[in-house]
Coordinates of C-alpha atoms in Angstrom, one line a residue:
X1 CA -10.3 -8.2 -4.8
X2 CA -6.4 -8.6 -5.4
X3 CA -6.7 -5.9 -7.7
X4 CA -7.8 -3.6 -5.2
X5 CA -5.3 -4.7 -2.7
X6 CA -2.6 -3.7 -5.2
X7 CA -4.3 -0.4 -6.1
X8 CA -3.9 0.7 -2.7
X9 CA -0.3 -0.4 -2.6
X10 CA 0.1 1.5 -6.4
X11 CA -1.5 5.0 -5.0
X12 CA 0.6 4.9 -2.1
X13 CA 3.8 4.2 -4.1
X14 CA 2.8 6.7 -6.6
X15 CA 2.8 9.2 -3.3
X16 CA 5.8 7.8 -1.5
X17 CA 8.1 6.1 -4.5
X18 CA 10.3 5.1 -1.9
X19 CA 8.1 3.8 0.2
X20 CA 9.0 3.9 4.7
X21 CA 12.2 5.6 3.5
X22 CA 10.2 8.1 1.7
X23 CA 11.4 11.8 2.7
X24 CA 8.0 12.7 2.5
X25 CA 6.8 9.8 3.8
X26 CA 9.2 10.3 6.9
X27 CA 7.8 14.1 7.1
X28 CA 4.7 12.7 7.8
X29 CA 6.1 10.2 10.0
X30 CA 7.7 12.6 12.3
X31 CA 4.1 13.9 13.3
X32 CA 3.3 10.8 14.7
X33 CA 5.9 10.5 16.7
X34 CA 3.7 10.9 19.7
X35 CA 2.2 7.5 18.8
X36 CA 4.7 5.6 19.1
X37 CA 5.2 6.9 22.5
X38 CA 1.5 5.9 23.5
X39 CA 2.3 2.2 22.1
X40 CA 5.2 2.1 25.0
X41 CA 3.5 3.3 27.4
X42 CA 0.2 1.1 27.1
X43 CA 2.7 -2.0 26.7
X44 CA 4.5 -1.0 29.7
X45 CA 2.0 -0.2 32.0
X46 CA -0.9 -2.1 31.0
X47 CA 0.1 -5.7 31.2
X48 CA -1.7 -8.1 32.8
X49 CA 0.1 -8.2 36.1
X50 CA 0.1 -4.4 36.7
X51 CA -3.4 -4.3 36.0
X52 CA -4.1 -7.1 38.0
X53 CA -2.2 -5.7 40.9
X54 CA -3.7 -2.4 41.1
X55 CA -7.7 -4.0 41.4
X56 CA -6.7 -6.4 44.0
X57 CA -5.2 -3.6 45.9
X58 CA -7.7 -0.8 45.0
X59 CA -4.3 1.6 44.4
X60 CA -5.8 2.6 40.4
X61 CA -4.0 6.2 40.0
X62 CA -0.6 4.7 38.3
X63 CA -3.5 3.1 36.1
X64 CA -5.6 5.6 35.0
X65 CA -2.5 8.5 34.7
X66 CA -1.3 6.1 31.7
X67 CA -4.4 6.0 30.4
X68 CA -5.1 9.6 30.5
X69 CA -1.3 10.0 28.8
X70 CA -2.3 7.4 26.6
X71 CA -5.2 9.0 25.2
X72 CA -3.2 12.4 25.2
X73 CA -0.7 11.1 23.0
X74 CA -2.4 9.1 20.8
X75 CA -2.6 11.1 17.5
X76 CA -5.2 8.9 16.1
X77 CA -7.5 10.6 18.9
X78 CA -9.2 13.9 18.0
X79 CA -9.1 16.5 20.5
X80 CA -13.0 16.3 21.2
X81 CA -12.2 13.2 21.8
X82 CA -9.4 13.4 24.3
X83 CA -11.5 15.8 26.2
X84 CA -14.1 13.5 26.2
X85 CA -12.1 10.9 27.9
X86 CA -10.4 13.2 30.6
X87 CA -13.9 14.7 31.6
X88 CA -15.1 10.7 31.4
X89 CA -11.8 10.1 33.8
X90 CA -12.6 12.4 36.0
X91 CA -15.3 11.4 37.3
X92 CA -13.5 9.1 39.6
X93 CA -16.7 6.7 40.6
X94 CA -15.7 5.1 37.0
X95 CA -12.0 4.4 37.7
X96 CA -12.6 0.9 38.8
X97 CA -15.1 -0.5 36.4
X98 CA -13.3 1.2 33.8
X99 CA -10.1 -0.4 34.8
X100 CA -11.5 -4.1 35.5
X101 CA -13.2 -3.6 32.0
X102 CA -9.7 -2.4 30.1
X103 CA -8.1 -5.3 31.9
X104 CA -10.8 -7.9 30.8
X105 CA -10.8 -6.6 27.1
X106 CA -6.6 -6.6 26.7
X107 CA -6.4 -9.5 28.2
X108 CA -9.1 -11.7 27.8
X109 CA -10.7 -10.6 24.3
X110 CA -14.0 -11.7 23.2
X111 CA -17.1 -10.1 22.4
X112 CA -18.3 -10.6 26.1
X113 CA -15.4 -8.5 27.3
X114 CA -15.4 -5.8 24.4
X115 CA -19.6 -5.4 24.9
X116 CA -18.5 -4.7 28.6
X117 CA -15.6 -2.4 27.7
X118 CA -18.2 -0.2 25.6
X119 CA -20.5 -0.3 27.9
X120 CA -18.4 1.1 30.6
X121 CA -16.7 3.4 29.0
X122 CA -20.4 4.8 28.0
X123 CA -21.3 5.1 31.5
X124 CA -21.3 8.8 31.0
X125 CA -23.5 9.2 28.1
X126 CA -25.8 11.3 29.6
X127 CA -23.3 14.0 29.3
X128 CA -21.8 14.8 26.0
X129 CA -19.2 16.1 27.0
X130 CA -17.8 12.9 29.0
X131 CA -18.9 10.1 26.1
X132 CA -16.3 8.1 25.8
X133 CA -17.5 5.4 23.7
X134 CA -16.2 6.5 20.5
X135 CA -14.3 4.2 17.9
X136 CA -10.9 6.1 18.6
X137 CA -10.9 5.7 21.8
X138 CA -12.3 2.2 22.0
X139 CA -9.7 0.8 19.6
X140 CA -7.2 3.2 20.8
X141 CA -5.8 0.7 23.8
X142 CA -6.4 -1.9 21.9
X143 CA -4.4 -1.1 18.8
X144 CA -1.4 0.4 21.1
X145 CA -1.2 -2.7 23.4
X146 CA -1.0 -5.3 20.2
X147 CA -0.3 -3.6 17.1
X148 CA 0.4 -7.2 15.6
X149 CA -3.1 -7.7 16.5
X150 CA -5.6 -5.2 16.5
X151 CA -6.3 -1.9 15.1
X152 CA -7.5 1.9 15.7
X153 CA -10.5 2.9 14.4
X154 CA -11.3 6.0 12.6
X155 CA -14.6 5.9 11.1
X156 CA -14.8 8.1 8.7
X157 CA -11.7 6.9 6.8
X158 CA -12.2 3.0 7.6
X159 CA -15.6 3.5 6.0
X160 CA -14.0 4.6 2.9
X161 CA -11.4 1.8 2.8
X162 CA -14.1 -0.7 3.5
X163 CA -15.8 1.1 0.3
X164 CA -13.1 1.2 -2.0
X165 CA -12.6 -2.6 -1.0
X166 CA -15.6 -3.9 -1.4
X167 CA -15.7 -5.3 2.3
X168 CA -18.8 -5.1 4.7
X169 CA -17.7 -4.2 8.2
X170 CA -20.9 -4.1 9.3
X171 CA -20.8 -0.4 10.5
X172 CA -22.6 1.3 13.7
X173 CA -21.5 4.2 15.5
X174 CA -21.4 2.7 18.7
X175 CA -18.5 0.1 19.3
X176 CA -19.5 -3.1 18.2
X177 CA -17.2 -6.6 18.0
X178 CA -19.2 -7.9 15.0
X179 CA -17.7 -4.0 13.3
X180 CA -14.3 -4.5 15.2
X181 CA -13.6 -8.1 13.8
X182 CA -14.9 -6.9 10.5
X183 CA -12.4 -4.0 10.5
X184 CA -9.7 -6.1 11.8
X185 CA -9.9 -9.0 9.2
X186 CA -10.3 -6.5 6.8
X187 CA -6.5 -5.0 8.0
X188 CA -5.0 -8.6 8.4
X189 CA -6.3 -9.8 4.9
X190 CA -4.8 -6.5 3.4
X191 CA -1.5 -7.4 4.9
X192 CA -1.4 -10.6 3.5
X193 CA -1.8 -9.4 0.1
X194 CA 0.0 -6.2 0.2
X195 CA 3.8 -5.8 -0.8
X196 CA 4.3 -2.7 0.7
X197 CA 2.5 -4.2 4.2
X198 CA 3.9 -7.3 4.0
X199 CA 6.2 -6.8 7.1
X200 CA 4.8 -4.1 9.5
X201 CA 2.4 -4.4 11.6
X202 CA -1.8 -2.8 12.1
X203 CA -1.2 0.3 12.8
X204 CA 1.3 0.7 9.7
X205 CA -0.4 -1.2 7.3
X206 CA -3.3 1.1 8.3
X207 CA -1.4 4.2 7.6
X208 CA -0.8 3.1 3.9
X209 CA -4.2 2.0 3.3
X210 CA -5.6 5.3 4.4
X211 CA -2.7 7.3 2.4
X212 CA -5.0 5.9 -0.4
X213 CA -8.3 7.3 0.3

């Protein structure tokens, strides 16, 4: 398994020979800079107290217009995606669940609270256009609130990871904690072993593992 670990850190060095401070590595950097942006934004307006605040007085709007921005911004989102989530947001009889339910699972995590998260934000299933129960958007809070924590999910490229790894993260398309924790032990265990990784956090460490599939 260490041998895979370093084979990932040995293709993305053989792409990027100097590593972060790459030029190339910084091109691609530069294209994500809208990211980075999303992180601040969820860590600003999302904390516990804000959230907390806006269901006990019903006021959502400041809410829900930094999640729509955060969605927008989030390059790890696909633009189905985002237009999923905006039609999803629109419908504004799912504000408030949707907002008790993003509280609950940033700030109380557990598989109770992420089962509820997905479940809410699949409230609009019946129209395809409004699903918004998709991996990248699921993880998408989560990885921009704690980046030291947890992690985006993109399934087609974690599935390869897991693959060229060896792990089992217990795939489904639809949201799962058992497939979350897989994925984010999977992330975690990389940076432990990784050179490269050793020091950033998720969301970077993610970046150089995909670099090598």
């Amino acid at each position: 398994m260490t041998d895979r670990y370093a084979a990932i850190d040995a293709d993305f060095l053989a792409r990027f020979p100097g590593g972060f401070q790459d030029p190339d590595w910084q091109t691609l950097a530069r294209r994500h800079k809208s990211y980075a942006k999303a992180e601040a934004l969820c860590q600003r307006e999302l904390t516990r107290d804000k959230l907390d605040a806006a269901l006990a007085s019903g006021k959502l709007a400041d809410a829900t217009q930094a999640c729509r921005q955060i969605i927008s911004l989030a390059t790890t989102v696909s633009t189905f995606e985002k237009i999923a989530f905006r039609n999803y947001m629109d419908n504004r009889d799912l504000n408030l669940p949707f907002v008790q339910a993003l509280r609950d699972v940033l700030h109380d995590f557990g598989p109770a609270s992420f089962e509820t998260y997905v479940d809410t934000l699949a409230m609009a299933w019946m129209d395809p256009k409004a699903n918004a129960a998709k991996w990248p958007i699921v993880s998408c809070f989560l990885a921009c609130f704690d980046p030291q924590r947890h992690v985006c999910i993109k399934p087609t490229t974690v599935k390869k990871v897991a693959a060229r790894l060896g792990v089992d993260i217990h795939y489904q398309s639809r949201p799962n904690y058992e497939c979350y924790l897989a994925v984010q032990r999977m992330v975690l265990d990389f940076r432990s072993r990784s050179a490269v990784a050793a020091d950033v956090d998720n969301t970077l460490a993610q970046a150089v593992m995909y670099c090598a599939v």
